[in-house]
């Protein structure tokens, strides 16, 4: 495992499981490795049966590791120009905007999977951009690459980037009608009402 990959929050999450014979492969998608861990540990339960406590704890800790990985790469502050410029650079926006508002507008009109974005600093794979939130939704559902949204800090940078994967029409209509995303994922302008289904 490369040195830079062994010290990431995601790698640190998986490390204790080596004592159970599980070895994390950073070249693989993190969600795929978590599913492999789930199977390795025998945590699968029939549909409708509540998961065991160990698996619930592991799922929570895995989500925290992904959030921490994102924050180490891009920061937490929704008003940080450096953070927004780093995000723009990561998704190939060229030239990178010089002002906070320009960077926010450029990125919020760019649709990428948050797991792909977060893991890019580990595996350096190209981040796929999507023309609409609907297209992003189809990719996310098809690959199972959902970002753990439940513990994302309200009002922080990461919260600002969440999309309605389960109801992409909300985001697409708001953008089409000139809406602007505000901290916390709210919208300004027409079609500003938000509904559930973040990812």
mmCIF file of C-alpha atoms in Angstrom:
data_model
loop_
_atom_site.group_PDB
_atom_site.id
_atom_site.type_symbol
_atom_site.label_atom_id
_atom_site.label_comp_id
_atom_site.label_asym_id
_atom_site.label_seq_id
_atom_site.Cartn_x
_atom_site.Cartn_y
_atom_site.Cartn_z
ATOM 1 C CA UNK A 1 0.000 0.000 0.000
ATOM 2 C CA UNK A 2 1.500 3.375 -0.935
ATOM 3 C CA UNK A 3 2.506 5.523 2.021
ATOM 4 C CA UNK A 4 0.088 8.285 1.042
ATOM 5 C CA UNK A 5 -2.782 5.788 0.950
ATOM 6 C CA UNK A 6 -1.999 4.096 4.264
ATOM 7 C CA UNK A 7 -2.491 7.254 6.332
ATOM 8 C CA UNK A 8 -5.855 8.386 5.014
ATOM 9 C CA UNK A 9 -8.917 8.341 7.295
ATOM 10 C CA UNK A 10 -10.426 5.592 5.127
ATOM 11 C CA UNK A 11 -7.299 3.424 5.430
ATOM 12 C CA UNK A 12 -7.244 4.017 9.190
ATOM 13 C CA UNK A 13 -10.867 2.862 9.404
ATOM 14 C CA UNK A 14 -10.016 -0.455 7.753
ATOM 15 C CA UNK A 15 -6.715 -1.037 9.600
ATOM 16 C CA UNK A 16 -8.133 -2.684 12.789
ATOM 17 C CA UNK A 17 -9.785 -5.350 10.651
ATOM 18 C CA UNK A 18 -6.402 -6.766 9.606
ATOM 19 C CA UNK A 19 -6.514 -8.699 12.882
ATOM 20 C CA UNK A 20 -9.582 -10.454 11.427
ATOM 21 C CA UNK A 21 -7.757 -11.263 8.195
ATOM 22 C CA UNK A 22 -9.187 -8.380 6.149
ATOM 23 C CA UNK A 23 -6.746 -6.275 4.125
ATOM 24 C CA UNK A 24 -7.914 -3.017 2.572
ATOM 25 C CA UNK A 25 -7.021 -2.374 -1.070
ATOM 26 C CA UNK A 26 -6.871 1.414 -1.688
ATOM 27 C CA UNK A 27 -6.863 0.812 -5.443
ATOM 28 C CA UNK A 28 -10.491 -0.325 -5.154
ATOM 29 C CA UNK A 29 -13.472 1.994 -4.510
ATOM 30 C CA UNK A 30 -14.024 2.488 -0.774
ATOM 31 C CA UNK A 31 -17.694 1.478 -0.907
ATOM 32 C CA UNK A 32 -16.726 -1.749 -2.686
ATOM 33 C CA UNK A 33 -14.119 -2.467 -0.004
ATOM 34 C CA UNK A 34 -16.687 -1.804 2.720
ATOM 35 C CA UNK A 35 -19.071 -4.299 1.119
ATOM 36 C CA UNK A 36 -16.217 -6.809 1.004
ATOM 37 C CA UNK A 37 -15.528 -6.160 4.700
ATOM 38 C CA UNK A 38 -19.232 -6.617 5.466
ATOM 39 C CA UNK A 39 -19.174 -10.018 3.783
ATOM 40 C CA UNK A 40 -15.813 -10.984 5.323
ATOM 41 C CA UNK A 41 -17.108 -10.252 8.827
ATOM 42 C CA UNK A 42 -20.343 -12.166 8.242
ATOM 43 C CA UNK A 43 -22.529 -9.141 8.942
ATOM 44 C CA UNK A 44 -25.122 -9.833 6.232
ATOM 45 C CA UNK A 45 -28.657 -10.249 7.533
ATOM 46 C CA UNK A 46 -31.881 -11.191 5.708
ATOM 47 C CA UNK A 47 -34.018 -8.306 4.488
ATOM 48 C CA UNK A 48 -36.173 -6.951 7.295
ATOM 49 C CA UNK A 49 -33.799 -8.149 10.023
ATOM 50 C CA UNK A 50 -31.995 -5.403 11.928
ATOM 51 C CA UNK A 51 -28.213 -5.422 11.331
ATOM 52 C CA UNK A 52 -25.990 -6.452 14.226
ATOM 53 C CA UNK A 53 -24.523 -3.780 16.497
ATOM 54 C CA UNK A 54 -20.968 -4.300 15.183
ATOM 55 C CA UNK A 55 -22.075 -3.681 11.594
ATOM 56 C CA UNK A 56 -24.032 -0.544 12.561
ATOM 57 C CA UNK A 57 -20.999 0.843 14.381
ATOM 58 C CA UNK A 58 -18.737 0.002 11.443
ATOM 59 C CA UNK A 59 -21.099 1.690 8.973
ATOM 60 C CA UNK A 60 -21.164 4.845 11.122
ATOM 61 C CA UNK A 61 -17.368 4.869 11.491
ATOM 62 C CA UNK A 62 -16.902 4.300 7.765
ATOM 63 C CA UNK A 63 -19.141 7.291 7.053
ATOM 64 C CA UNK A 64 -17.146 9.421 9.480
ATOM 65 C CA UNK A 65 -13.915 8.370 7.761
ATOM 66 C CA UNK A 66 -15.274 9.439 4.369
ATOM 67 C CA UNK A 67 -16.386 12.796 5.748
ATOM 68 C CA UNK A 68 -12.983 13.324 7.368
ATOM 69 C CA UNK A 69 -11.256 12.341 4.120
ATOM 70 C CA UNK A 70 -13.269 14.944 2.221
ATOM 71 C CA UNK A 71 -12.521 17.619 4.843
ATOM 72 C CA UNK A 72 -8.791 16.883 4.807
ATOM 73 C CA UNK A 73 -8.794 17.291 1.037
ATOM 74 C CA UNK A 74 -11.077 20.311 0.662
ATOM 75 C CA UNK A 75 -11.764 21.822 4.088
ATOM 76 C CA UNK A 76 -14.970 22.560 6.011
ATOM 77 C CA UNK A 77 -15.650 26.275 5.548
ATOM 78 C CA UNK A 78 -18.297 27.099 2.959
ATOM 79 C CA UNK A 79 -16.870 30.654 2.748
ATOM 80 C CA UNK A 80 -13.276 29.588 2.023
ATOM 81 C CA UNK A 81 -12.068 30.648 -1.421
ATOM 82 C CA UNK A 82 -9.187 28.152 -1.166
ATOM 83 C CA UNK A 83 -11.667 25.299 -0.636
ATOM 84 C CA UNK A 84 -13.836 26.247 -3.586
ATOM 85 C CA UNK A 85 -10.817 26.724 -5.834
ATOM 86 C CA UNK A 86 -9.521 23.283 -4.814
ATOM 87 C CA UNK A 87 -12.923 21.794 -5.674
ATOM 88 C CA UNK A 88 -12.963 23.539 -9.047
ATOM 89 C CA UNK A 89 -9.450 22.325 -9.845
ATOM 90 C CA UNK A 90 -10.358 18.765 -8.824
ATOM 91 C CA UNK A 91 -13.216 18.642 -11.350
ATOM 92 C CA UNK A 92 -11.227 20.248 -14.177
ATOM 93 C CA UNK A 93 -12.827 23.697 -14.195
ATOM 94 C CA UNK A 94 -10.338 25.768 -16.190
ATOM 95 C CA UNK A 95 -9.527 28.483 -15.537
ATOM 96 C CA UNK A 96 -10.161 28.215 -11.809
ATOM 97 C CA UNK A 97 -12.291 31.238 -10.793
ATOM 98 C CA UNK A 98 -10.637 34.054 -8.829
ATOM 99 C CA UNK A 99 -13.531 35.010 -6.541
ATOM 100 C CA UNK A 100 -15.597 33.074 -4.020
ATOM 101 C CA UNK A 101 -18.921 33.693 -5.770
ATOM 102 C CA UNK A 102 -17.571 32.760 -9.198
ATOM 103 C CA UNK A 103 -16.021 29.566 -7.814
ATOM 104 C CA UNK A 104 -19.256 28.619 -6.034
ATOM 105 C CA UNK A 105 -21.352 29.193 -9.163
ATOM 106 C CA UNK A 106 -18.929 27.247 -11.358
ATOM 107 C CA UNK A 107 -18.850 24.263 -9.030
ATOM 108 C CA UNK A 108 -22.553 24.140 -8.175
ATOM 109 C CA UNK A 109 -23.299 23.844 -11.891
ATOM 110 C CA UNK A 110 -20.892 20.903 -12.119
ATOM 111 C CA UNK A 111 -22.330 17.541 -11.092
ATOM 112 C CA UNK A 112 -19.943 14.909 -9.740
ATOM 113 C CA UNK A 113 -20.260 11.948 -7.405
ATOM 114 C CA UNK A 114 -19.019 12.928 -3.934
ATOM 115 C CA UNK A 115 -17.380 9.545 -3.336
ATOM 116 C CA UNK A 116 -15.476 9.882 -6.617
ATOM 117 C CA UNK A 117 -14.420 13.384 -5.595
ATOM 118 C CA UNK A 118 -13.388 12.294 -2.090
ATOM 119 C CA UNK A 119 -11.427 9.260 -3.270
ATOM 120 C CA UNK A 120 -9.650 11.134 -6.054
ATOM 121 C CA UNK A 121 -6.967 12.205 -3.568
ATOM 122 C CA UNK A 122 -6.274 8.510 -2.864
ATOM 123 C CA UNK A 123 -6.572 6.716 -6.201
ATOM 124 C CA UNK A 124 -6.157 9.621 -8.665
ATOM 125 C CA UNK A 125 -8.831 8.210 -10.978
ATOM 126 C CA UNK A 126 -10.511 10.683 -13.295
ATOM 127 C CA UNK A 127 -13.669 12.242 -11.878
ATOM 128 C CA UNK A 128 -16.646 11.847 -14.198
ATOM 129 C CA UNK A 129 -18.749 14.973 -14.729
ATOM 130 C CA UNK A 130 -22.468 14.718 -15.469
ATOM 131 C CA UNK A 131 -24.621 17.155 -17.473
ATOM 132 C CA UNK A 132 -27.540 16.991 -15.018
ATOM 133 C CA UNK A 133 -28.306 15.824 -11.496
ATOM 134 C CA UNK A 134 -30.561 13.208 -13.088
ATOM 135 C CA UNK A 135 -27.569 11.710 -14.918
ATOM 136 C CA UNK A 136 -25.557 11.839 -11.686
ATOM 137 C CA UNK A 137 -28.447 10.140 -9.893
ATOM 138 C CA UNK A 138 -28.509 7.298 -12.425
ATOM 139 C CA UNK A 139 -24.754 6.767 -12.034
ATOM 140 C CA UNK A 140 -24.894 6.884 -8.225
ATOM 141 C CA UNK A 141 -27.784 4.431 -8.007
ATOM 142 C CA UNK A 142 -26.233 2.150 -10.609
ATOM 143 C CA UNK A 143 -22.874 1.965 -8.836
ATOM 144 C CA UNK A 144 -24.129 2.211 -5.251
ATOM 145 C CA UNK A 145 -21.658 5.042 -4.639
ATOM 146 C CA UNK A 146 -23.775 7.009 -2.177
ATOM 147 C CA UNK A 147 -22.065 9.448 0.163
ATOM 148 C CA UNK A 148 -23.063 9.029 3.849
ATOM 149 C CA UNK A 149 -25.195 12.129 4.282
ATOM 150 C CA UNK A 150 -26.683 11.598 7.734
ATOM 151 C CA UNK A 151 -23.718 12.962 9.694
ATOM 152 C CA UNK A 152 -22.733 15.806 7.391
ATOM 153 C CA UNK A 153 -22.477 19.056 9.358
ATOM 154 C CA UNK A 154 -25.354 21.415 8.625
ATOM 155 C CA UNK A 155 -24.132 24.576 6.932
ATOM 156 C CA UNK A 156 -20.623 23.276 6.227
ATOM 157 C CA UNK A 157 -18.907 22.988 2.865
ATOM 158 C CA UNK A 158 -19.822 19.336 2.361
ATOM 159 C CA UNK A 159 -23.490 19.959 3.172
ATOM 160 C CA UNK A 160 -23.494 22.658 0.505
ATOM 161 C CA UNK A 161 -22.470 20.107 -2.138
ATOM 162 C CA UNK A 162 -25.146 17.475 -1.503
ATOM 163 C CA UNK A 163 -27.583 16.733 -4.315
ATOM 164 C CA UNK A 164 -31.068 15.205 -4.306
ATOM 165 C CA UNK A 165 -30.056 11.848 -5.764
ATOM 166 C CA UNK A 166 -33.441 10.288 -4.995
ATOM 167 C CA UNK A 167 -35.311 13.257 -6.495
ATOM 168 C CA UNK A 168 -32.927 14.939 -8.963
ATOM 169 C CA UNK A 169 -35.691 16.986 -10.602
ATOM 170 C CA UNK A 170 -35.529 19.417 -7.647
ATOM 171 C CA UNK A 171 -31.913 20.352 -8.340
ATOM 172 C CA UNK A 172 -32.180 20.339 -12.130
ATOM 173 C CA UNK A 173 -35.252 22.610 -12.155
ATOM 174 C CA UNK A 174 -33.714 25.019 -9.652
ATOM 175 C CA UNK A 175 -30.542 25.344 -11.717
ATOM 176 C CA UNK A 176 -32.474 25.644 -14.978
ATOM 177 C CA UNK A 177 -34.473 28.523 -13.525
ATOM 178 C CA UNK A 178 -31.486 30.442 -12.222
ATOM 179 C CA UNK A 179 -31.494 29.306 -8.602
ATOM 180 C CA UNK A 180 -28.405 29.686 -6.443
ATOM 181 C CA UNK A 181 -27.410 27.166 -3.788
ATOM 182 C CA UNK A 182 -26.975 28.609 -0.294
ATOM 183 C CA UNK A 183 -25.037 27.145 2.671
ATOM 184 C CA UNK A 184 -26.864 24.090 3.946
ATOM 185 C CA UNK A 185 -28.027 23.072 0.486
ATOM 186 C CA UNK A 186 -30.962 25.510 0.333
ATOM 187 C CA UNK A 187 -31.748 27.384 -2.838
ATOM 188 C CA UNK A 188 -32.300 31.040 -3.655
ATOM 189 C CA UNK A 189 -34.608 31.934 -6.517
ATOM 190 C CA UNK A 190 -37.365 30.084 -8.333
ATOM 191 C CA UNK A 191 -38.033 26.442 -7.442
ATOM 192 C CA UNK A 192 -36.258 27.072 -4.149
ATOM 193 C CA UNK A 193 -38.342 24.622 -2.102
ATOM 194 C CA UNK A 194 -36.294 21.576 -1.108
ATOM 195 C CA UNK A 195 -37.351 18.024 -0.355
ATOM 196 C CA UNK A 196 -35.645 14.953 1.089
ATOM 197 C CA UNK A 197 -33.388 12.484 -0.664
ATOM 198 C CA UNK A 198 -29.898 13.922 -0.272
ATOM 199 C CA UNK A 199 -26.748 12.116 -1.309
#
